[in-house]
Structure formats: structure tokens, C-alpha cells
Coordinates of N, CA and C in Angstrom, one line a residue:
X1 N 22.5 102.0 2.8 CA 23.8 101.6 2.2 C 24.2 102.6 1.1
X2 N 25.4 103.1 1.3 CA 26.0 104.0 0.3 C 26.4 103.2 -1.0
X3 N 26.6 104.0 -2.0 CA 26.9 103.3 -3.3 C 28.2 103.7 -3.8
X4 N 28.9 102.8 -4.4 CA 30.2 103.0 -5.1 C 30.2 102.0 -6.2
X5 N 30.8 102.4 -7.4 CA 30.8 101.4 -8.4 C 31.6 100.2 -8.0
X6 N 31.1 99.0 -8.4 CA 31.8 97.8 -8.0 C 33.2 97.8 -8.6
X7 N 33.4 98.3 -9.8 CA 34.7 98.4 -10.4 C 35.7 99.1 -9.5
X8 N 35.2 100.2 -8.8 CA 36.1 101.0 -7.9 C 36.5 100.2 -6.7
X9 N 35.5 99.4 -6.1 CA 35.8 98.6 -5.0 C 36.9 97.5 -5.4
X10 N 36.7 96.9 -6.6 CA 37.6 95.9 -7.0 C 39.0 96.5 -7.2
X11 N 39.1 97.7 -7.8 CA 40.3 98.4 -8.0 C 41.0 98.6 -6.6
X12 N 40.3 99.0 -5.6 CA 40.9 99.2 -4.3 C 41.3 97.9 -3.7
X13 N 40.5 96.9 -3.9 CA 40.9 95.6 -3.3 C 42.1 95.0 -4.0
X14 N 42.2 95.2 -5.3 CA 43.4 94.7 -6.0 C 44.7 95.4 -5.6
X15 N 44.5 96.7 -5.1 CA 45.7 97.5 -4.7 C 45.9 97.4 -3.2
X16 N 45.1 96.7 -2.5 CA 45.1 96.7 -1.0 C 46.3 95.9 -0.5
X17 N 47.0 96.4 0.5 CA 48.1 95.6 1.1 C 47.6 95.0 2.4
X18 N 46.5 95.5 2.9 CA 46.0 95.0 4.2 C 44.5 94.8 4.1
X19 N 44.0 93.6 4.2 CA 42.6 93.3 4.1 C 41.7 94.1 5.2
X20 N 42.2 94.1 6.4 CA 41.4 94.7 7.5 C 41.3 96.2 7.2
X21 N 42.3 96.9 6.7 CA 42.3 98.3 6.3 C 41.3 98.5 5.2
X22 N 41.3 97.6 4.2 CA 40.3 97.7 3.1 C 38.9 97.6 3.6
X23 N 38.6 96.7 4.5 CA 37.3 96.6 5.1 C 36.9 97.8 5.9
X24 N 37.8 98.3 6.6 CA 37.5 99.5 7.4 C 37.2 100.7 6.6
X25 N 38.0 100.9 5.5 CA 37.7 102.0 4.6 C 36.5 101.9 3.8
X26 N 36.0 100.7 3.6 CA 34.9 100.5 2.6 C 33.6 99.8 3.3
X27 N 33.6 99.7 4.6 CA 32.5 99.0 5.2 C 31.1 99.5 4.9
X28 N 31.0 100.8 4.6 CA 29.7 101.4 4.3 C 29.2 101.0 3.0
X29 N 30.0 100.4 2.1 CA 29.6 100.0 0.8 C 29.2 98.6 0.6
X30 N 29.4 97.8 1.6 CA 29.1 96.3 1.5 C 27.7 96.1 1.7
X31 N 27.2 95.1 1.1 CA 25.8 94.7 1.2 C 25.6 94.1 2.7
X32 N 24.6 94.6 3.4 CA 24.4 94.2 4.7 C 23.0 93.7 5.0
X33 N 22.1 93.7 4.0 CA 20.8 93.2 4.2 C 20.7 91.7 3.9
X34 N 19.8 91.1 4.6 CA 19.4 89.7 4.1 C 18.3 89.9 3.1
X35 N 18.1 88.8 2.4 CA 17.0 88.9 1.3 C 15.7 89.2 2.0
X36 N 15.4 88.6 3.1 CA 14.1 88.9 3.8 C 14.0 90.3 4.2
X37 N 15.1 90.9 4.7 CA 15.1 92.4 5.1 C 14.9 93.2 3.8
X38 N 15.5 92.9 2.7 CA 15.4 93.7 1.5 C 13.9 93.6 1.0
X39 N 13.4 92.4 1.0 CA 12.0 92.3 0.5 C 11.1 93.1 1.4
X40 N 11.3 92.9 2.7 CA 10.4 93.6 3.7 C 10.4 95.1 3.4
X41 N 11.6 95.6 3.3 CA 11.8 97.1 3.1 C 11.1 97.6 1.8
X42 N 11.3 96.8 0.7 CA 10.7 97.3 -0.6 C 9.2 97.1 -0.5
X43 N 8.7 96.0 0.1 CA 7.3 95.8 0.2 C 6.7 97.0 1.0
X44 N 7.3 97.3 2.1 CA 6.8 98.4 3.0 C 6.8 99.7 2.2
X45 N 7.9 100.0 1.5 CA 8.0 101.2 0.7 C 6.9 101.4 -0.3
X46 N 6.5 100.2 -0.9 CA 5.5 100.2 -2.0 C 4.1 99.9 -1.5
X47 N 4.0 99.7 -0.1 CA 2.7 99.3 0.5 C 2.1 98.1 -0.2
X48 N 2.9 97.1 -0.3 CA 2.4 95.8 -1.0 C 1.9 94.9 0.1
X49 N 0.8 94.1 -0.3 CA 0.2 93.1 0.5 C 0.9 91.8 0.2
X50 N 1.6 91.2 1.2 CA 2.3 89.9 0.9 C 1.5 88.8 0.3
X51 N 0.3 88.6 0.9 CA -0.5 87.4 0.4 C -0.9 87.6 -1.0
X52 N -1.2 88.9 -1.4 CA -1.6 89.2 -2.8 C -0.4 88.9 -3.7
X53 N 0.8 89.4 -3.3 CA 2.0 89.2 -4.1 C 2.3 87.7 -4.3
X54 N 2.1 86.9 -3.2 CA 2.4 85.5 -3.3 C 1.5 84.8 -4.3
X55 N 0.2 85.2 -4.3 CA -0.7 84.7 -5.3 C -0.2 85.0 -6.7
X56 N 0.1 86.3 -6.9 CA 0.6 86.7 -8.2 C 1.9 86.0 -8.6
X57 N 2.7 85.7 -7.6 CA 4.0 85.0 -7.9 C 3.8 83.5 -8.1
X58 N 2.6 83.1 -7.8 CA 2.2 81.6 -7.9 C 3.1 80.8 -7.0
X59 N 3.3 81.3 -5.8 CA 4.0 80.5 -4.8 C 3.1 80.3 -3.5
X60 N 3.3 79.2 -2.8 CA 2.6 78.9 -1.6 C 2.7 80.0 -0.6
X61 N 1.6 80.4 0.0 CA 1.6 81.6 0.9 C 2.4 81.3 2.2
X62 N 2.3 80.0 2.7 CA 3.1 79.7 3.9 C 4.6 79.8 3.6
X63 N 5.0 79.3 2.4 CA 6.4 79.4 2.0 C 6.8 80.8 1.9
X64 N 6.0 81.6 1.3 CA 6.3 83.1 1.2 C 6.5 83.7 2.5
X65 N 5.7 83.4 3.5 CA 5.9 84.0 4.8 C 7.1 83.5 5.5
X66 N 7.5 82.3 5.2 CA 8.8 81.7 5.7 C 10.0 82.4 5.2
X67 N 9.9 82.8 3.9 CA 10.9 83.6 3.3 C 11.1 85.0 4.0
X68 N 9.9 85.6 4.2 CA 9.9 86.9 4.8 C 10.4 86.9 6.2
X69 N 10.2 85.8 6.9 CA 10.6 85.7 8.3 C 12.1 85.3 8.4
X70 N 12.7 84.9 7.3 CA 14.1 84.5 7.3 C 14.3 83.0 7.6
X71 N 13.2 82.3 7.7 CA 13.3 80.8 8.0 C 13.7 80.0 6.8
X72 N 13.3 80.5 5.6 CA 13.6 79.8 4.3 C 14.3 80.8 3.4
X73 N 15.2 80.3 2.6 CA 15.8 81.1 1.5 C 15.2 80.7 0.2
X74 N 14.7 81.6 -0.6 CA 14.1 81.3 -1.8 C 15.1 80.8 -2.8
X75 N 14.7 80.0 -3.8 CA 15.6 79.7 -4.9 C 15.6 80.9 -5.8
X76 N 16.5 80.9 -6.7 CA 16.6 82.0 -7.7 C 15.3 82.2 -8.4
X77 N 14.7 81.1 -8.9 CA 13.4 81.2 -9.6 C 12.3 81.8 -8.7
X78 N 12.2 81.3 -7.5 CA 11.2 81.8 -6.6 C 11.4 83.2 -6.3
X79 N 12.6 83.7 -6.1 CA 12.9 85.1 -5.8 C 12.4 85.9 -7.0
X80 N 12.8 85.5 -8.2 CA 12.4 86.2 -9.4 C 10.9 86.3 -9.5
X81 N 10.2 85.2 -9.2 CA 8.7 85.2 -9.2 C 8.1 86.1 -8.2
X82 N 8.6 86.1 -7.0 CA 8.1 87.1 -6.0 C 8.3 88.5 -6.5
X83 N 9.5 88.8 -7.0 CA 9.8 90.2 -7.5 C 8.9 90.6 -8.6
X84 N 8.6 89.6 -9.5 CA 7.7 89.9 -10.6 C 6.3 90.1 -10.1
X85 N 5.9 89.3 -9.2 CA 4.6 89.4 -8.6 C 4.4 90.7 -7.9
X86 N 5.5 91.2 -7.3 CA 5.4 92.5 -6.6 C 5.6 93.7 -7.6
X87 N 5.8 93.4 -8.9 CA 6.1 94.4 -9.9 C 7.3 95.3 -9.6
X88 N 8.4 94.6 -9.1 CA 9.7 95.2 -8.9 C 10.2 95.7 -10.3
X89 N 11.0 96.7 -10.3 CA 11.7 97.1 -11.5 C 12.8 96.1 -11.8
X90 N 13.4 96.2 -12.9 CA 14.5 95.3 -13.3 C 15.6 95.6 -12.3
X91 N 15.9 96.8 -12.0 CA 17.0 97.1 -11.1 C 16.7 96.6 -9.7
X92 N 15.5 96.7 -9.2 CA 15.2 96.1 -7.9 C 15.3 94.6 -7.9
X93 N 15.0 93.9 -9.0 CA 15.1 92.5 -9.1 C 16.6 92.1 -9.1
X94 N 17.4 92.9 -9.8 CA 18.9 92.6 -9.9 C 19.5 92.8 -8.5
X95 N 19.0 93.8 -7.7 CA 19.5 94.0 -6.4 C 19.1 92.8 -5.5
X96 N 17.9 92.4 -5.6 CA 17.4 91.3 -4.8 C 18.3 90.0 -5.1
X97 N 18.5 89.8 -6.3 CA 19.4 88.6 -6.7 C 20.8 88.7 -6.1
X98 N 21.4 89.9 -6.2 CA 22.7 90.1 -5.7 C 22.7 89.9 -4.2
X99 N 21.7 90.4 -3.4 CA 21.7 90.3 -2.0 C 21.5 88.9 -1.6
X100 N 20.7 88.1 -2.4 CA 20.5 86.7 -2.1 C 21.7 85.8 -2.5
X101 N 22.6 86.4 -3.2 CA 23.8 85.6 -3.6 C 23.6 84.9 -4.9
X102 N 22.6 85.3 -5.7 CA 22.4 84.6 -7.0 C 22.9 85.5 -8.1
X103 N 23.1 84.8 -9.3 CA 23.5 85.5 -10.5 C 22.4 86.5 -10.9
X104 N 22.7 87.7 -11.3 CA 21.7 88.6 -11.8 C 21.2 88.1 -13.2
X105 N 20.1 88.6 -13.6 CA 19.6 88.3 -14.9 C 20.6 88.8 -16.0
X106 N 20.9 87.9 -16.9 CA 22.0 88.1 -17.9 C 21.4 88.1 -19.3
X107 N 21.5 89.2 -20.0 CA 20.9 89.3 -21.3 C 21.5 88.3 -22.4
X108 N 22.7 87.8 -22.1 CA 23.3 86.8 -23.0 C 22.7 85.4 -22.8
X109 N 21.9 85.2 -21.8 CA 21.3 84.0 -21.5 C 19.9 84.0 -22.2
X110 N 19.5 83.1 -23.0 CA 18.2 83.1 -23.7 C 17.1 83.1 -22.6
X111 N 17.2 82.3 -21.6 CA 16.2 82.2 -20.6 C 16.0 83.5 -19.9
X112 N 17.2 84.1 -19.4 CA 17.1 85.3 -18.7 C 16.6 86.5 -19.6
X113 N 17.0 86.4 -20.9 CA 16.5 87.4 -21.8 C 15.0 87.4 -21.9
X114 N 14.4 86.2 -21.9 CA 12.9 86.1 -21.9 C 12.3 86.7 -20.7
X115 N 13.0 86.4 -19.5 CA 12.5 87.0 -18.3 C 12.6 88.5 -18.2
X116 N 13.7 89.0 -18.7 CA 14.0 90.5 -18.8 C 12.9 91.1 -19.7
X117 N 12.7 90.5 -20.8 CA 11.7 91.0 -21.8 C 10.3 91.1 -21.1
X118 N 10.0 90.0 -20.4 CA 8.7 90.0 -19.7 C 8.6 91.1 -18.6
X119 N 9.6 91.3 -17.9 CA 9.7 92.3 -16.8 C 9.5 93.7 -17.5
X120 N 10.3 94.0 -18.5 CA 10.2 95.3 -19.2 C 8.9 95.5 -19.9
X121 N 8.1 94.5 -20.1 CA 6.9 94.6 -20.8 C 5.7 94.3 -19.8
X122 N 6.0 94.5 -18.5 CA 4.9 94.3 -17.5 C 4.1 93.0 -17.6
X123 N 4.8 91.9 -17.9 CA 4.1 90.6 -18.0 C 4.1 90.1 -16.6
X124 N 3.1 89.3 -16.3 CA 3.0 88.6 -15.0 C 3.7 87.3 -15.0
X125 N 3.8 86.6 -13.9 CA 4.5 85.3 -13.8 C 4.0 84.3 -14.8
X126 N 2.7 84.2 -14.9 CA 2.0 83.2 -15.8 C 2.4 83.5 -17.2
X127 N 2.4 84.8 -17.6 CA 2.7 85.1 -19.0 C 4.2 84.9 -19.3
X128 N 5.1 85.1 -18.3 CA 6.5 84.9 -18.5 C 6.7 83.4 -18.6
X129 N 6.1 82.6 -17.8 CA 6.2 81.2 -17.8 C 5.7 80.6 -19.2
X130 N 4.7 81.2 -19.7 CA 4.2 80.8 -21.1 C 5.3 81.1 -22.1
X131 N 5.9 82.3 -22.0 CA 6.9 82.6 -23.0 C 8.1 81.6 -22.9
X132 N 8.5 81.3 -21.6 CA 9.6 80.4 -21.4 C 9.3 79.0 -21.9
X133 N 8.1 78.5 -21.7 CA 7.7 77.2 -22.2 C 7.7 77.2 -23.7
X134 N 7.2 78.2 -24.3 CA 7.1 78.3 -25.8 C 8.5 78.3 -26.4
X135 N 9.5 78.7 -25.7 CA 10.9 78.7 -26.1 C 11.7 77.6 -25.6
X136 N 11.0 76.6 -25.1 CA 11.6 75.4 -24.5 C 12.6 75.7 -23.4
X137 N 12.3 76.6 -22.6 CA 13.1 77.0 -21.4 C 12.4 76.6 -20.1
X138 N 13.1 76.4 -19.1 CA 12.5 76.1 -17.8 C 11.7 77.2 -17.3
X139 N 10.5 77.0 -16.8 CA 9.7 78.0 -16.2 C 10.1 78.4 -14.8
X140 N 9.6 79.5 -14.3 CA 10.0 79.9 -13.0 C 9.4 79.0 -11.9
X141 N 8.3 78.4 -12.1 CA 7.8 77.5 -11.1 C 7.0 76.4 -11.7

């Protein structure tokens, strides 16, 4: 997938007179991966072992494999937990959330700020859940 700033796409869309022409001119910039494809590709690139990541993410292994096969769609929390378990960068997690159709982590949200802090400081799911609990926020699982 090629990249173009979202603001540029929005500018083109706002000025478009014909939706089909807009799509034709910009089709290479649209997200075309499913979340299972994205996870599969990043796991392969990083040589990650799924079962090990599922344990680190504190999710059921069967459910994890169903996500990878495309049979199940993870909740936002589960997706974040998988990404943390896989030690994704913050940018990779934000991409995963976008592809899955979820809101990205938002620093103006207290809960999301705790999660971002945990990611930036290499905390695991358990440690992030403890921080969330201590701040009276919902845990990831």
C-alpha cells in the first residue's frame, strides 16, 4: 500500500465532482488489508510465534487462531493486547486499529494515555492492566 497524508485525500475528496473518478485516481492509497492479513504479515516479518504471543496477550489460544484465520474479529481491547503481546510499535498498533476500523489510541483519553505510556515503556499486558486498574480504568481483558 502506498502512502499519502490523510489530509491530502480528504482535500481531494472535498474537491471531487465525481466519486468514481476520485476512487480511480486514489485506489492505491486505500486500506485493503483485513486485520487478520495485517497481523499475519507483521508476525511473519518479525518471525513471531502466535501461541507465544497469545499467552503474552493473555488471550485464549483458540480465539487467537480464529482471529488469524479471519473467522473472528477481535474487540479493540483484544487487538491492543495482541499487539502489545507481539511487541508492536505504537505506529504498528495504530495501523492495526485503523485497519480493524477502531479508534486509534488517543492521548487525550486517560485510559488510552495509560496504554500509550505502557507501550512506550515496554510494559507487558499484565503491567498495563495493573496501571489501568490502579487508575480506575477498564483493563484490556
